[in-house]
Amino acid sequence: QQRAALRSATTGVVGARPRADAGPRDVRLRRAPETLGRLSCNSGRVLRPRRDLLPADTSDELAKLPDQVPPFPSEQALGEIERALGKPIADVFSEFARDPVASASIAQVHLAILHDGREVAVKVLRPGVEAAVAKDVALLETAAGLIELLWADGRRLTPREAAAEFSRHLEDELDLMREGANASQLRRNFSDSTLLRVPEIYWDWCSQRVMVMQRMHGTPVSQVGILRAKGIDIPRLARAGVEIFFTQVFRDGFFHADMHPGNIFVADDGRYVALDFGIMGALTETDKNYLAQNFIAFFNRDYRRVAQAHLDAGWVPEQTRATNEQLNDIMMAQGFQDLTGQVIKKIMDVTQQMEQQLVELLVENAPPSVKHDSGLLNGPVVNASGRADVVTSQDQVDDLLESLGF
């Protein structure tokens, strides 16, 4: 089944002839992870915001991948929790909802109440998930090798490194003690915040396979109509999202790296609620400095400085020398055109972005001059020839910055 799905996904990509009933390529690419299994959907969800790498129709198709998967039986969940905590469910919780409130590829979540009356959410790993992850990672590594072997541009996209990073993140997600530590650190960082709420972790009832945390109430950020009906100020919400994002990156150097709409809620008081802390990222002072330099150079249209920043950050080969002539060569090279054309996307990618829902909120509430320039937020600011002719005036950049609160 896995071989058939992989063959279907690569049909037409690496030169094979598609079957008459195979459907368009973007549809096949979406169906492949669905056929391969629950964990393989994560690969598609990782790729779906990467419009700098994928055609728009493919990104749109990958957006249809489900954020939730069918739950595993409640009896298994109860057994896993009791084994992990070493106590019967009734000894820990006064009430426990047998039906999960959320179910993902790694774990599912049940609502409960502790004996002291605190409302909690109980996250429990799927039985046998470690073996399933190992199987999927092996398949992903095989696919990465095939991409390098069969596609001319395969090596430039470093699929093996991407597969290794994906494997590392999955390994982190399989340890709920690590996730609890991530949540606690983020909660400390935003302890006095009026913009973001992070649940408290109840360590007495946590283990590698079970995590008990404060229950958070809110509306999924994707349900904009409901948010408006509740009186939430959408433009303010968009500005707050950007502020939270940059605070994590530039103040703390510690950021939530999986903030797709399923992990972002909005409380009734207008604050964001962050959930699911299995994938976090960290930046050194040097990393933050390079990101800041790229932002400044980009908005000043100083693409020579962008090139130099890429050299300094190691985003181009180390043996490249920074002479004026070679900087010109770098800026004219196809590889650098790809990088320069996606500077903001690359920066967002380093921090895993705030994902498509926040972008839609920003576009919806941006000034008309920005909103009408679809290339500004949805595509490269520098065109394929390396020239900044999509942004037609500095006023549009100023409008964008003003709309973001800068």
Short mmCIF file of C-alpha atoms in Angstrom, two decimals:
data_model
loop_
_atom_site.label_atom_id
_atom_site.label_comp_id
_atom_site.label_asym_id
_atom_site.label_seq_id
_atom_site.Cartn_x
_atom_site.Cartn_y
_atom_site.Cartn_z
CA GLN A 1 0.00 0.00 0.00
CA GLN A 2 2.82 2.40 0.89
CA ARG A 3 4.72 1.61 -2.32
CA ALA A 4 1.56 2.20 -4.33
CA ALA A 5 0.93 5.54 -2.63
CA LEU A 6 4.51 6.69 -3.14
CA ARG A 7 4.39 5.64 -6.78
CA SER A 8 1.13 7.54 -7.25
CA ALA A 9 2.56 10.68 -5.65
CA THR A 10 5.69 10.65 -7.79
CA THR A 11 3.91 9.84 -11.03
CA GLY A 12 4.47 12.76 -13.38
CA VAL A 13 7.03 14.31 -11.00
CA VAL A 14 9.97 12.10 -11.87
CA GLY A 15 8.97 11.32 -15.43
CA ALA A 16 6.70 8.30 -15.10
CA ARG A 17 3.50 8.19 -17.11
CA PRO A 18 0.38 8.78 -14.95
CA ARG A 19 -2.54 6.39 -15.11
CA ALA A 20 -5.63 7.68 -16.84
CA ASP A 21 -7.58 7.60 -13.54
CA ALA A 22 -4.75 8.97 -11.39
CA GLY A 23 -6.06 12.55 -11.30
CA PRO A 24 -4.14 15.82 -11.29
CA ARG A 25 -0.68 15.83 -9.73
CA ASP A 26 -1.63 18.09 -6.82
CA VAL A 27 -4.52 15.77 -5.93
CA ARG A 28 -2.20 12.74 -6.04
CA LEU A 29 0.27 14.52 -3.77
CA ARG A 30 -2.51 15.16 -1.26
CA ARG A 31 -3.89 11.62 -1.43
CA ALA A 32 -0.49 9.98 -0.94
CA PRO A 33 0.00 10.94 2.75
CA GLU A 34 -3.64 10.11 3.43
CA THR A 35 -3.06 6.63 2.03
CA LEU A 36 0.30 6.18 3.75
CA GLY A 37 -1.19 6.75 7.19
CA ARG A 38 -1.86 9.26 9.91
CA LEU A 39 1.71 10.27 10.62
CA SER A 40 2.49 10.86 6.97
CA CYS A 41 -0.14 13.60 6.95
CA ASN A 42 2.27 15.60 9.11
CA SER A 43 4.70 15.79 6.19
CA GLY A 44 2.00 17.29 3.99
CA ARG A 45 0.97 19.76 6.68
CA VAL A 46 4.59 20.87 7.04
CA LEU A 47 4.75 21.58 3.31
CA ARG A 48 1.37 23.24 2.82
CA PRO A 49 2.43 26.79 3.86
CA ARG A 50 5.59 26.59 1.70
CA ARG A 51 4.25 28.45 -1.32
CA ASP A 52 7.83 29.40 -2.12
CA LEU A 53 8.53 25.72 -2.86
CA LEU A 54 5.20 24.46 -4.17
CA PRO A 55 2.78 25.68 -6.84
CA ALA A 56 -0.29 27.46 -5.48
CA ASP A 57 -2.67 24.68 -6.54
CA THR A 58 -0.56 22.09 -4.72
CA SER A 59 -0.47 24.19 -1.53
CA ASP A 60 -4.24 24.64 -1.74
CA GLU A 61 -4.71 20.90 -2.12
CA LEU A 62 -2.42 20.08 0.81
CA ALA A 63 -4.46 22.49 2.94
CA LYS A 64 -7.28 19.92 2.72
CA LEU A 65 -5.30 17.42 4.79
CA PRO A 66 -7.16 16.86 8.08
CA ASP A 67 -5.78 18.33 11.33
CA GLN A 68 -7.53 15.61 13.31
CA VAL A 69 -7.59 11.85 12.80
CA PRO A 70 -9.95 9.17 14.15
CA PRO A 71 -9.37 8.54 17.89
CA PHE A 72 -8.21 5.26 19.34
CA PRO A 73 -10.60 3.41 21.71
CA SER A 74 -11.25 5.02 25.08
CA GLU A 75 -10.48 1.76 26.89
CA GLN A 76 -6.95 1.86 25.50
CA ALA A 77 -6.59 5.49 26.56
CA LEU A 78 -7.73 4.70 30.10
CA GLY A 79 -5.29 1.79 30.27
CA GLU A 80 -2.39 3.93 29.05
CA ILE A 81 -3.16 6.65 31.61
CA GLU A 82 -3.47 4.24 34.52
CA ARG A 83 -0.21 2.48 33.62
CA ALA A 84 1.62 5.80 33.26
CA LEU A 85 0.34 7.26 36.53
CA GLY A 86 0.40 4.03 38.49
CA LYS A 87 -3.10 4.65 39.85
CA PRO A 88 -6.71 4.02 38.87
CA ILE A 89 -8.42 6.85 37.03
CA ALA A 90 -10.81 7.41 39.95
CA ASP A 91 -7.91 8.05 42.34
CA VAL A 92 -6.67 10.98 40.24
CA PHE A 93 -9.80 12.47 38.67
CA SER A 94 -13.26 13.09 40.10
CA GLU A 95 -14.59 13.23 36.54
CA PHE A 96 -13.10 11.93 33.30
CA ALA A 97 -14.61 12.27 29.80
CA ARG A 98 -14.21 8.97 27.98
CA ASP A 99 -14.70 10.56 24.57
CA PRO A 100 -11.65 12.56 23.46
CA VAL A 101 -12.04 16.25 22.68
CA ALA A 102 -9.19 16.15 20.15
CA SER A 103 -7.31 13.40 18.36
CA ALA A 104 -4.08 13.76 16.39
CA SER A 105 -1.53 11.42 14.83
CA ILE A 106 0.66 11.27 17.95
CA ALA A 107 -1.79 11.58 20.84
CA GLN A 108 -5.32 12.42 21.85
CA VAL A 109 -6.79 14.64 24.57
CA HIS A 110 -9.48 13.93 27.15
CA LEU A 111 -11.11 16.46 29.49
CA ALA A 112 -11.21 15.76 33.21
CA ILE A 113 -11.55 17.34 36.67
CA LEU A 114 -9.09 16.78 39.51
CA HIS A 115 -10.36 16.03 43.01
CA ASP A 116 -9.55 19.60 44.06
CA GLY A 117 -11.93 20.90 41.35
CA ARG A 118 -9.38 22.08 38.78
CA GLU A 119 -10.43 21.51 35.17
CA VAL A 120 -7.70 19.76 33.20
CA ALA A 121 -6.89 18.36 29.79
CA VAL A 122 -5.21 14.95 29.72
CA LYS A 123 -2.97 14.21 26.75
CA VAL A 124 -2.05 10.56 26.15
CA LEU A 125 0.15 9.05 23.46
CA ARG A 126 -1.31 6.53 21.04
CA PRO A 127 -0.48 2.89 21.87
CA GLY A 128 2.37 1.67 19.66
CA VAL A 129 3.00 5.14 18.22
CA GLU A 130 6.78 4.75 18.54
CA ALA A 131 6.88 1.82 16.12
CA ALA A 132 4.55 3.63 13.71
CA VAL A 133 6.78 6.72 13.79
CA ALA A 134 9.90 4.65 13.11
CA LYS A 135 8.19 3.05 10.11
CA ASP A 136 7.08 6.40 8.69
CA VAL A 137 10.49 7.98 9.22
CA ALA A 138 12.14 5.13 7.32
CA LEU A 139 9.71 5.68 4.44
CA LEU A 140 10.37 9.43 4.51
CA GLU A 141 14.13 8.86 4.37
CA THR A 142 13.65 6.53 1.39
CA ALA A 143 11.55 9.17 -0.38
CA ALA A 144 14.22 11.81 0.32
CA GLY A 145 16.86 9.58 -1.27
CA LEU A 146 14.68 9.07 -4.33
CA ILE A 147 14.15 12.82 -4.70
CA GLU A 148 17.91 13.40 -4.71
CA LEU A 149 18.45 10.55 -7.15
CA LEU A 150 15.66 11.20 -9.65
CA TRP A 151 15.16 14.97 -9.63
CA ALA A 152 17.73 17.36 -11.05
CA ASP A 153 17.10 19.97 -8.34
CA GLY A 154 16.73 17.40 -5.59
CA ARG A 155 20.09 17.92 -3.92
CA ARG A 156 19.65 21.70 -3.80
CA LEU A 157 16.49 21.24 -1.72
CA THR A 158 18.41 19.03 0.77
CA PRO A 159 15.61 16.49 1.29
CA ARG A 160 17.78 14.23 3.45
CA GLU A 161 18.43 17.07 5.91
CA ALA A 162 14.71 17.88 5.92
CA ALA A 163 13.88 14.23 6.66
CA ALA A 164 16.42 14.19 9.51
CA GLU A 165 14.92 17.34 11.01
CA PHE A 166 11.42 15.94 10.71
CA SER A 167 12.59 12.76 12.47
CA ARG A 168 14.11 14.80 15.30
CA HIS A 169 10.89 16.77 15.83
CA LEU A 170 8.83 13.57 15.88
CA GLU A 171 11.17 12.12 18.50
CA ASP A 172 10.63 15.22 20.64
CA GLU A 173 6.85 14.89 20.31
CA LEU A 174 6.99 11.34 21.69
CA ASP A 175 8.17 12.60 25.09
CA LEU A 176 5.38 14.44 26.89
CA MET A 177 7.72 15.38 29.75
CA ARG A 178 9.70 17.39 27.23
CA GLU A 179 6.51 18.97 25.94
CA GLY A 180 5.52 19.89 29.48
CA ALA A 181 8.89 21.55 30.02
CA ASN A 182 8.43 23.51 26.79
CA ALA A 183 5.01 24.69 27.89
CA SER A 184 6.29 25.72 31.30
CA GLN A 185 9.12 27.76 29.78
CA LEU A 186 6.77 29.54 27.36
CA ARG A 187 4.34 30.20 30.23
CA ARG A 188 7.14 31.80 32.27
CA ASN A 189 8.15 33.95 29.30
CA PHE A 190 4.59 35.30 28.97
CA SER A 191 3.58 35.24 32.63
CA ASP A 192 2.66 38.94 32.62
CA SER A 193 1.39 39.08 29.04
CA THR A 194 -1.91 40.65 28.12
CA LEU A 195 -1.73 39.01 24.68
CA LEU A 196 -1.05 35.29 25.20
CA ARG A 197 -2.19 32.60 27.63
CA VAL A 198 -0.29 29.34 28.12
CA PRO A 199 -1.70 26.45 30.19
CA GLU A 200 -0.12 25.42 33.47
CA ILE A 201 1.37 21.92 33.61
CA TYR A 202 0.45 19.78 36.62
CA TRP A 203 3.69 17.88 37.09
CA ASP A 204 2.40 15.49 39.76
CA TRP A 205 0.39 13.74 37.07
CA CYS A 206 2.82 13.77 34.14
CA SER A 207 5.01 11.08 32.59
CA GLN A 208 6.61 10.40 29.24
CA ARG A 209 3.30 9.13 27.84
CA VAL A 210 0.75 11.23 29.76
CA MET A 211 0.56 14.97 30.42
CA VAL A 212 -2.05 16.71 32.57
CA MET A 213 -2.42 20.45 32.06
CA GLN A 214 -4.81 23.29 32.79
CA ARG A 215 -7.89 23.26 30.59
CA MET A 216 -8.04 26.30 28.33
CA HIS A 217 -11.26 27.76 26.95
CA GLY A 218 -11.44 29.58 23.64
CA THR A 219 -12.48 29.66 20.00
CA PRO A 220 -10.25 28.28 17.22
CA VAL A 221 -8.57 31.17 15.42
CA SER A 222 -9.84 29.82 12.09
CA GLN A 223 -13.46 30.49 13.09
CA VAL A 224 -13.37 34.18 12.26
CA GLY A 225 -17.15 34.52 12.03
CA ILE A 226 -17.63 33.27 15.59
CA LEU A 227 -14.86 35.55 16.83
CA ARG A 228 -16.56 38.56 15.25
CA ALA A 229 -19.90 37.53 16.80
CA LYS A 230 -18.19 37.49 20.20
CA GLY A 231 -16.98 41.04 19.66
CA ILE A 232 -13.32 40.19 19.14
CA ASP A 233 -11.40 43.04 17.48
CA ILE A 234 -9.93 41.25 14.46
CA PRO A 235 -7.41 43.96 13.44
CA ARG A 236 -6.17 44.10 17.02
CA LEU A 237 -5.97 40.31 17.07
CA ALA A 238 -3.82 40.35 13.94
CA ARG A 239 -1.47 42.95 15.41
CA ALA A 240 -1.24 40.98 18.65
CA GLY A 241 -0.32 37.84 16.73
CA VAL A 242 2.57 39.59 15.04
CA GLU A 243 3.74 41.06 18.35
CA ILE A 244 3.63 37.64 20.02
CA PHE A 245 5.57 36.14 17.14
CA PHE A 246 8.36 38.70 17.21
CA THR A 247 8.48 38.72 21.02
CA GLN A 248 9.15 34.99 21.02
CA VAL A 249 11.81 35.30 18.33
CA PHE A 250 13.69 38.49 19.18
CA ARG A 251 13.15 38.90 22.94
CA ASP A 252 13.17 35.30 24.16
CA GLY A 253 14.83 33.37 21.35
CA PHE A 254 12.39 30.55 22.24
CA PHE A 255 9.33 30.08 20.09
CA HIS A 256 6.37 27.84 19.36
CA ALA A 257 7.29 26.13 16.10
CA ASP A 258 3.98 24.43 15.26
CA MET A 259 1.44 27.25 15.35
CA HIS A 260 -1.05 26.05 12.77
CA PRO A 261 -4.69 27.11 13.32
CA GLY A 262 -5.49 23.91 15.24
CA ASN A 263 -3.03 24.96 17.96
CA ILE A 264 -4.22 28.57 18.31
CA PHE A 265 -7.38 29.55 20.19
CA VAL A 266 -8.72 32.96 21.17
CA ALA A 267 -10.12 33.49 24.65
CA ASP A 268 -13.26 35.55 25.20
CA ASP A 269 -11.11 38.41 26.52
CA GLY A 270 -9.30 38.61 23.16
CA ARG A 271 -6.06 36.95 24.22
CA TYR A 272 -4.47 34.19 22.19
CA VAL A 273 -4.29 30.71 23.72
CA ALA A 274 -1.34 28.53 22.70
CA LEU A 275 -1.62 24.74 22.70
CA ASP A 276 0.54 21.74 21.73
CA PHE A 277 4.16 22.40 22.68
CA GLY A 278 5.81 19.32 21.20
CA ILE A 279 7.82 21.31 18.64
CA MET A 280 9.67 24.37 19.89
CA GLY A 281 12.63 26.26 18.49
CA ALA A 282 15.48 28.25 19.96
CA LEU A 283 17.65 31.02 18.52
CA THR A 284 21.04 32.24 19.70
CA GLU A 285 21.90 35.93 19.89
CA THR A 286 23.84 35.46 16.66
CA ASP A 287 20.77 33.96 14.95
CA LYS A 288 18.60 36.87 16.10
CA ASN A 289 21.18 39.35 14.86
CA TYR A 290 21.21 37.80 11.36
CA LEU A 291 17.42 37.78 11.22
CA ALA A 292 17.28 41.44 12.24
CA GLN A 293 19.92 42.36 9.65
CA ASN A 294 17.88 40.63 6.95
CA PHE A 295 14.72 42.47 7.95
CA ILE A 296 16.45 45.85 7.93
CA ALA A 297 18.27 45.23 4.65
CA PHE A 298 15.14 43.86 3.01
CA PHE A 299 12.93 46.81 3.92
CA ASN A 300 15.71 49.19 2.84
CA ARG A 301 15.99 47.26 -0.45
CA ASP A 302 19.68 46.82 0.28
CA TYR A 303 20.04 43.48 -1.47
CA ARG A 304 23.81 43.62 -1.34
CA ARG A 305 23.49 43.65 2.46
CA VAL A 306 21.03 40.75 2.21
CA ALA A 307 23.66 38.84 0.23
CA GLN A 308 26.30 39.63 2.85
CA ALA A 309 23.96 38.53 5.63
CA HIS A 310 23.39 35.24 3.84
CA LEU A 311 27.14 34.75 3.67
CA ASP A 312 27.61 35.62 7.34
CA ALA A 313 24.76 33.34 8.41
CA GLY A 314 26.09 30.39 6.42
CA TRP A 315 23.09 30.21 4.12
CA VAL A 316 25.41 30.00 1.10
CA PRO A 317 28.52 27.77 0.80
CA GLU A 318 31.26 28.58 3.32
CA GLN A 319 33.96 28.76 0.64
CA THR A 320 32.23 31.74 -1.02
CA ARG A 321 34.27 34.93 -0.59
CA ALA A 322 32.63 38.29 0.04
CA THR A 323 34.36 40.45 -2.58
CA ASN A 324 32.26 43.02 -4.39
CA GLU A 325 32.49 41.06 -7.63
CA GLN A 326 31.46 37.83 -5.97
CA LEU A 327 28.61 39.52 -4.15
CA ASN A 328 27.35 40.60 -7.56
CA ASP A 329 27.74 37.01 -8.76
CA ILE A 330 25.81 35.75 -5.75
CA MET A 331 22.96 38.19 -6.37
CA MET A 332 22.75 37.13 -10.01
CA ALA A 333 22.90 33.40 -9.25
CA GLN A 334 19.68 31.43 -9.47
CA GLY A 335 20.13 30.04 -5.96
CA PHE A 336 20.43 33.50 -4.44
CA GLN A 337 17.50 34.79 -6.48
CA ASP A 338 15.42 32.05 -4.90
CA LEU A 339 16.68 33.03 -1.45
CA THR A 340 16.31 36.78 -1.93
CA GLY A 341 12.86 36.45 -3.44
CA GLN A 342 11.77 34.64 -0.28
CA VAL A 343 13.67 36.48 2.47
CA ILE A 344 10.60 37.09 4.58
CA LYS A 345 9.39 33.54 3.90
CA LYS A 346 12.78 32.16 4.95
CA ILE A 347 12.73 34.15 8.17
CA MET A 348 9.20 32.98 8.85
CA ASP A 349 10.25 29.43 8.01
CA VAL A 350 13.09 29.54 10.54
CA THR A 351 10.46 30.22 13.18
CA GLN A 352 7.83 27.95 11.52
CA GLN A 353 5.59 30.94 10.71
CA MET A 354 2.33 31.98 12.29
CA GLU A 355 0.71 29.95 9.47
CA GLN A 356 -1.87 30.82 6.90
CA GLN A 357 -4.71 31.86 9.19
CA LEU A 358 -2.81 34.82 10.63
CA VAL A 359 -1.73 35.86 7.14
CA GLU A 360 -5.37 35.87 6.05
CA LEU A 361 -6.26 38.07 9.02
CA LEU A 362 -3.45 40.47 8.14
CA VAL A 363 -4.46 40.66 4.48
CA GLU A 364 -8.10 41.16 5.40
CA ASN A 365 -7.29 44.11 7.64
CA ALA A 366 -4.38 45.62 5.71
CA PRO A 367 -4.70 49.01 3.99
CA PRO A 368 -6.13 48.86 0.45
CA SER A 369 -2.79 49.65 -1.19
CA VAL A 370 -1.29 46.63 0.54
CA LYS A 371 -4.30 44.35 0.13
CA HIS A 372 -4.47 44.88 -3.63
CA ASP A 373 -0.79 44.02 -4.04
CA SER A 374 -1.24 40.27 -3.70
CA GLY A 375 2.41 39.63 -4.31
CA LEU A 376 3.39 41.36 -1.09
CA LEU A 377 2.01 38.78 1.32
CA ASN A 378 1.27 35.78 -0.87
CA GLY A 379 4.31 35.65 -3.12
CA PRO A 380 7.85 36.88 -3.68
CA VAL A 381 8.58 40.53 -3.20
CA VAL A 382 11.50 40.15 -5.56
CA ASN A 383 10.61 38.73 -8.96
CA ALA A 384 12.24 35.82 -10.74
CA SER A 385 14.92 38.06 -12.24
CA GLY A 386 15.95 39.33 -8.80
CA ARG A 387 14.49 42.84 -9.14
CA ALA A 388 12.12 44.40 -6.62
CA ASP A 389 9.39 45.31 -9.07
CA VAL A 390 6.42 43.63 -7.36
CA VAL A 391 6.49 46.27 -4.61
CA THR A 392 5.73 49.32 -6.73
CA SER A 393 6.41 52.00 -4.14
CA GLN A 394 8.04 52.50 -0.77
CA ASP A 395 4.65 53.77 0.43
CA GLN A 396 3.28 50.24 0.14
CA VAL A 397 6.02 48.90 2.39
CA ASP A 398 5.32 51.73 4.82
CA ASP A 399 1.60 50.89 4.72
CA LEU A 400 2.35 47.26 5.50
CA LEU A 401 4.59 48.15 8.44
CA GLU A 402 2.01 50.60 9.75
CA SER A 403 -0.74 47.98 9.48
CA LEU A 404 1.42 45.66 11.58
CA GLY A 405 1.86 48.30 14.25
CA PHE A 406 5.49 49.31 13.55
#
